[in-house]
Coordinates of C-alpha atoms in Angstrom, one line a residue:
M255 CA 8.6 -11.0 20.3
T256 CA 4.8 -10.7 21.9
T257 CA 4.8 -7.2 20.4
L258 CA 5.2 -5.0 17.8
T259 CA 7.0 -1.9 18.6
T260 CA 5.6 1.4 18.6
L261 CA 6.9 4.7 17.8
D262 CA 5.9 8.2 18.7
A263 CA 4.3 10.2 14.8
T264 CA 6.9 12.4 15.9
A265 CA 10.1 9.5 15.8
P266 CA 12.3 10.3 13.5
L267 CA 11.6 8.2 10.1
G268 CA 15.5 6.3 9.9
E269 CA 14.3 4.8 13.1
A270 CA 10.6 3.7 11.7
I271 CA 12.5 2.6 9.2
A272 CA 14.9 0.6 11.2
V273 CA 12.2 -0.8 12.8
V274 CA 10.6 -1.8 9.9
E275 CA 14.2 -3.5 8.7
R276 CA 14.2 -5.5 11.5
D277 CA 10.5 -6.2 12.3
G278 CA 9.1 -6.0 9.4
G279 CA 7.1 -4.1 10.4
V280 CA 6.2 -0.9 12.7
I281 CA 3.4 0.9 14.5
I282 CA 3.2 4.5 14.3
R283 CA 0.8 6.4 17.4
D284 CA -1.0 9.2 16.6
F285 CA -0.8 8.2 12.8
F286 CA -3.9 10.2 11.9
D287 CA -5.2 12.9 14.8
S288 CA -8.8 13.1 16.5
A289 CA -10.4 16.0 13.7
T290 CA -9.2 13.6 10.3
L291 CA -10.1 10.4 12.6
A292 CA -13.6 12.0 13.1
E293 CA -13.8 13.1 9.7
L294 CA -12.5 9.5 7.8
R295 CA -15.4 7.6 9.9
A296 CA -17.9 10.0 8.9
D297 CA -16.9 9.9 4.9
I298 CA -17.5 5.6 5.4
D299 CA -20.0 4.8 7.9
A300 CA -22.7 5.0 5.2
A301 CA -20.9 3.2 2.3
M302 CA -20.2 0.8 4.8
A303 CA -23.5 -0.2 6.1
A304 CA -24.2 -0.5 2.2
T305 CA -21.4 -3.1 1.7
P306 CA -22.0 -6.4 1.6
W307 CA -20.4 -9.8 3.5
G308 CA -17.1 -11.6 2.4
Q309 CA -18.0 -14.7 1.0
D310 CA -15.0 -16.8 1.2
D311 CA -12.6 -18.0 3.7
F312 CA -9.6 -15.3 3.1
S313 CA -12.3 -11.9 2.2
G314 CA -14.3 -13.5 6.1
H315 CA -17.3 -14.7 6.4
R316 CA -18.5 -11.9 9.3
T317 CA -16.0 -8.9 7.5
K318 CA -16.9 -6.5 5.9
R319 CA -14.6 -4.4 2.9
L320 CA -15.1 -1.4 1.4
Y321 CA -12.7 -1.4 -1.9
G322 CA -12.1 2.0 -4.1
V323 CA -11.5 4.1 -0.6
F324 CA -10.3 7.2 -2.4
Q325 CA -13.5 8.3 -4.1
H326 CA -15.1 7.4 0.0
T327 CA -12.7 9.7 1.4
Q328 CA -10.3 12.5 1.5
H329 CA -8.2 11.0 3.7
A330 CA -6.8 7.8 1.9
A331 CA -4.9 10.8 0.3
T332 CA -4.5 11.9 3.8
A333 CA -2.6 8.3 4.0
V334 CA -0.3 7.9 1.9
R335 CA 1.1 11.8 2.1
H336 CA 2.5 10.8 5.6
P337 CA 6.0 11.2 6.0
H338 CA 6.3 8.2 7.2
Y339 CA 4.5 6.0 5.2
A340 CA 5.7 7.6 1.9
G341 CA 9.0 7.6 3.9
I342 CA 9.2 4.4 3.8
A343 CA 7.4 3.3 1.0
S344 CA 10.3 5.7 -1.0
H345 CA 13.0 4.1 0.9
F346 CA 11.8 -0.2 0.7
L347 CA 10.3 1.0 -3.1
E348 CA 11.9 3.8 -4.7
V349 CA 15.1 1.7 -4.7
P350 CA 17.9 2.4 -7.9
Q351 CA 18.2 -0.2 -10.5
T352 CA 20.7 0.1 -13.3
G353 CA 21.0 -1.2 -16.8
F354 CA 22.3 -1.2 -20.0
F355 CA 21.0 1.2 -22.8
G356 CA 23.1 0.8 -26.2
E357 CA 27.2 1.0 -24.5
D358 CA 25.5 3.0 -21.6
M359 CA 25.3 2.1 -18.1
L360 CA 22.4 4.0 -16.8
E361 CA 20.9 4.1 -12.9
L362 CA 17.2 4.5 -13.4
T363 CA 14.9 4.3 -10.5
P364 CA 11.1 3.6 -9.8
S365 CA 8.0 5.1 -8.4
Y366 CA 4.9 3.4 -6.5
T367 CA 1.4 2.7 -7.3
V368 CA -1.7 2.3 -4.8
G369 CA -1.7 -1.4 -5.4
V370 CA -5.3 -1.4 -3.2
S371 CA -7.4 0.4 -1.0
S372 CA -10.4 -0.9 1.0
I373 CA -11.9 -0.1 4.9
I374 CA -11.6 -3.3 6.2
D375 CA -14.4 -4.0 8.9
I376 CA -13.9 -7.2 11.2
H377 CA -16.9 -8.1 12.9
P378 CA -18.0 -10.5 16.3
G379 CA -18.0 -13.8 15.7
E380 CA -15.5 -13.6 12.8
G381 CA -12.5 -15.9 12.4
P382 CA -8.7 -15.8 12.3
Q383 CA -8.0 -15.1 8.0
P384 CA -4.7 -17.6 6.9
L385 CA -1.4 -16.2 7.0
H386 CA 0.4 -14.4 4.5
R387 CA 2.1 -12.3 3.0
D388 CA 1.4 -9.2 0.4
D389 CA 3.2 -9.7 -2.1
G390 CA 2.0 -12.9 -3.0
V391 CA -0.4 -11.3 -5.7
W392 CA 2.8 -12.0 -7.5
Q393 CA 4.0 -14.8 -7.1
W394 CA 6.9 -12.9 -5.8
R395 CA 9.8 -14.7 -4.2
H396 CA 12.2 -14.2 -1.1
P397 CA 15.7 -15.1 -2.0
E398 CA 17.7 -13.7 0.3
G399 CA 18.6 -9.7 0.1
Y400 CA 15.2 -9.8 -2.3
R401 CA 14.0 -5.9 -3.2
Q402 CA 10.3 -5.4 -1.5
A403 CA 7.2 -4.7 -3.9
R404 CA 5.3 -3.8 -1.7
V405 CA 4.5 -1.3 1.5
Q406 CA 1.2 -1.5 3.3
V407 CA -0.2 0.7 6.2
M408 CA -3.3 0.0 8.6
V409 CA -4.6 3.0 10.1
A410 CA -6.9 2.4 13.2
V411 CA -10.3 3.9 12.4
T412 CA -11.0 2.0 15.5
D413 CA -8.8 0.7 18.8
F414 CA -7.6 -2.2 17.6
T415 CA -7.0 -5.4 20.2
A416 CA -6.1 -9.0 21.0
E417 CA -10.3 -10.1 21.0
N418 CA -11.4 -8.0 18.8
G419 CA -9.3 -9.1 15.4
G420 CA -6.3 -6.7 15.3
T421 CA -4.0 -7.5 12.8
M422 CA -1.5 -10.6 13.9
V423 CA 1.8 -10.2 12.6
V424 CA 5.0 -13.2 12.2
P425 CA 7.9 -10.3 12.9
G426 CA 11.1 -10.8 11.2
S427 CA 9.0 -13.0 8.9
H428 CA 9.7 -10.8 5.7
L429 CA 13.8 -12.4 6.2
W430 CA 12.3 -15.3 5.6
G431 CA 12.9 -17.2 2.2
D432 CA 10.3 -19.6 0.6
D433 CA 11.0 -23.0 2.4
R434 CA 9.5 -21.5 5.7
G435 CA 6.0 -21.1 6.5
P436 CA 4.2 -19.3 9.4
R437 CA 2.7 -21.4 12.2
T438 CA -0.4 -19.4 14.4
D439 CA 1.8 -19.3 17.5
E440 CA 4.2 -17.3 16.0
A441 CA 1.6 -14.4 15.1
V442 CA 1.6 -11.1 17.5
P443 CA -1.6 -9.2 17.3
T444 CA -1.5 -5.3 16.3
V445 CA -2.6 -3.6 19.6
M446 CA -2.9 0.4 19.1
S447 CA -5.7 3.0 19.5
A448 CA -8.0 4.8 17.0
G449 CA -5.8 7.1 14.8
S450 CA -2.5 5.1 14.9
A451 CA -1.3 2.7 12.2
L452 CA 0.7 -0.2 11.0
I453 CA 3.5 0.1 8.4
W454 CA 4.6 -3.2 7.0
V455 CA 6.5 -5.1 4.0
G456 CA 4.4 -6.9 1.3
G457 CA 7.0 -10.0 2.4
T458 CA 5.9 -9.7 5.9
F459 CA 3.8 -12.6 6.9
H460 CA 0.0 -11.7 8.4
G461 CA -3.9 -11.9 8.7
G462 CA -7.3 -10.3 10.5
G463 CA -7.5 -11.6 13.4
T464 CA -10.4 -13.7 15.3
N465 CA -12.9 -11.3 17.1
T466 CA -14.3 -13.2 20.1
S467 CA -15.4 -9.5 21.7
D468 CA -18.5 -7.4 21.6
S469 CA -17.7 -5.0 19.1
N470 CA -16.3 -4.8 15.7
R471 CA -12.9 -3.7 14.3
I472 CA -12.2 -0.7 11.9
G473 CA -9.0 0.0 10.0
L474 CA -8.3 1.4 6.6
T475 CA -5.3 -0.7 5.0
I476 CA -3.8 0.4 1.2
G477 CA -0.8 -0.6 -0.3
L478 CA 1.8 1.4 -2.3
D479 CA 3.8 -1.2 -4.6
L480 CA 6.4 -1.4 -7.1
G481 CA 5.2 0.5 -10.4
F482 CA 6.2 -1.4 -12.8
L483 CA 4.0 -4.2 -11.3
R484 CA -0.3 -4.7 -12.3
Q485 CA -1.5 -3.1 -9.7
E486 CA -4.3 -5.5 -7.4
E487 CA -7.1 -3.7 -6.7
N488 CA -8.0 -2.2 -11.4
A489 CA -8.3 1.5 -10.5
Y490 CA -8.6 2.0 -14.4
L491 CA -12.0 0.8 -13.9
T492 CA -12.8 1.5 -9.9
Y493 CA -12.6 4.4 -10.6
P494 CA -15.1 6.5 -13.3
V495 CA -12.2 9.0 -15.5
E496 CA -14.4 11.6 -13.3
V497 CA -14.2 10.8 -10.6
V498 CA -10.0 11.2 -10.3
K499 CA -10.1 14.2 -12.6
T500 CA -11.4 15.5 -9.4
F501 CA -8.2 14.4 -7.7
D502 CA -4.8 16.7 -7.4
E503 CA -2.7 15.0 -9.3
D504 CA -0.1 13.2 -7.3
I505 CA -3.3 11.0 -6.0
Q506 CA -3.9 10.9 -9.7
Q507 CA -0.4 9.6 -10.5
L508 CA -0.2 7.3 -7.4
L509 CA -4.1 5.5 -8.5
G510 CA -2.0 4.8 -12.4
W511 CA -2.0 7.6 -14.1
S512 CA 2.2 7.9 -14.8
V513 CA 4.4 6.1 -15.4
C514 CA 7.1 4.1 -13.9
A515 CA 11.0 4.2 -15.0
P516 CA 11.4 3.3 -18.3
G517 CA 8.7 3.5 -19.4
T518 CA 5.7 1.4 -18.1
G519 CA 2.2 2.4 -18.8
F520 CA 2.3 4.6 -21.0
V521 CA -0.8 5.8 -24.3
E522 CA 0.7 7.1 -27.5
H523 CA -0.1 10.7 -28.4
Q524 CA 0.9 11.7 -31.8
G525 CA 3.9 9.0 -31.8
V526 CA 5.1 10.4 -29.0
M527 CA 5.2 6.8 -25.7
A528 CA 3.8 9.6 -23.0
D529 CA 3.3 9.6 -19.9
P530 CA -1.0 8.9 -19.7
I531 CA -1.4 12.2 -17.4
F532 CA -2.3 14.6 -19.7
L533 CA -5.3 12.6 -20.3
L534 CA -7.1 14.1 -17.3
Q535 CA -5.5 17.5 -18.1
G536 CA -8.1 18.6 -20.6
E537 CA -6.8 20.1 -24.2
G538 CA -4.1 21.9 -24.2
A539 CA -2.1 19.8 -21.1
E540 CA 1.8 19.7 -21.8
V541 CA 1.9 15.6 -23.2
T542 CA 6.0 14.4 -22.2
N543 CA 7.4 11.5 -23.3
S544 CA 7.8 8.8 -21.1
F545 CA 11.1 7.9 -22.7
A546 CA 13.0 11.5 -22.5
Q547 CA 14.8 10.1 -18.9
F548 CA 16.7 8.0 -20.9
D549 CA 18.4 11.2 -23.1
D550 CA 18.3 13.2 -19.4
A551 CA 20.0 10.1 -17.6
L552 CA 23.0 10.0 -20.9
A553 CA 22.7 13.6 -20.4
Q554 CA 23.6 13.6 -17.5
K555 CA 26.1 10.4 -17.2
A556 CA 28.0 12.8 -20.2

């Protein structure tokens, strides 16, 4: 392939999923409208100006990276709620699994959380980032038919071009085993207008491109990960609790204040292995037993 497939924002979700299953990634045109894009830029400009340069070959030396993006702009939430991104994430991550609970075989579906969020600002003179798989953070393995651990989005805050470091992607590499590495000449640049977005899975080789232009390239990227995996970015230290309390409940849950079936992430409360969301809701909040879902599953089976 010489280019990645681009679909309109009106494209059916199933079509976008099919492209990702085939190529490992897809570009959605007009993922953000112009008004949203302008608000995002206004939100982040001051913080980006104060962000230091990277200090290594992976992070870059002429690249700035601002993490913990949900506390800098409301449009990190806009991104994770987008029907194409949320729909693709659900398709690849919320895959039911079966296991025995006593003598009963039950089916449980994992949730997903935000594993990392950042604004990536690649300036002129930056070289290529090493091609990599995002799921390498867990040393993930890729046997035939493996399950995906992450679905990532990169929203173009400025135009992405072959010259300014548009993300390099190796189409189809999500289908490779662990005995095959990527070659630079197999990677194609992400070319998309500001407001468009690249969505790809954790098993796809990719990396930031070389910026040979005279302008910087800015993108908002977020990873949605299987909820039973450790989050790459430590959200509990990145976001002060008082800040998290200002977020909508769905964003609180995505940042890890939730339980993934059957019980990853619980906190003990009066003898109950509880879903931690009640800790953000104040006195008198309802406490949910995170393992009550087993009772529900058994009841449904009966």
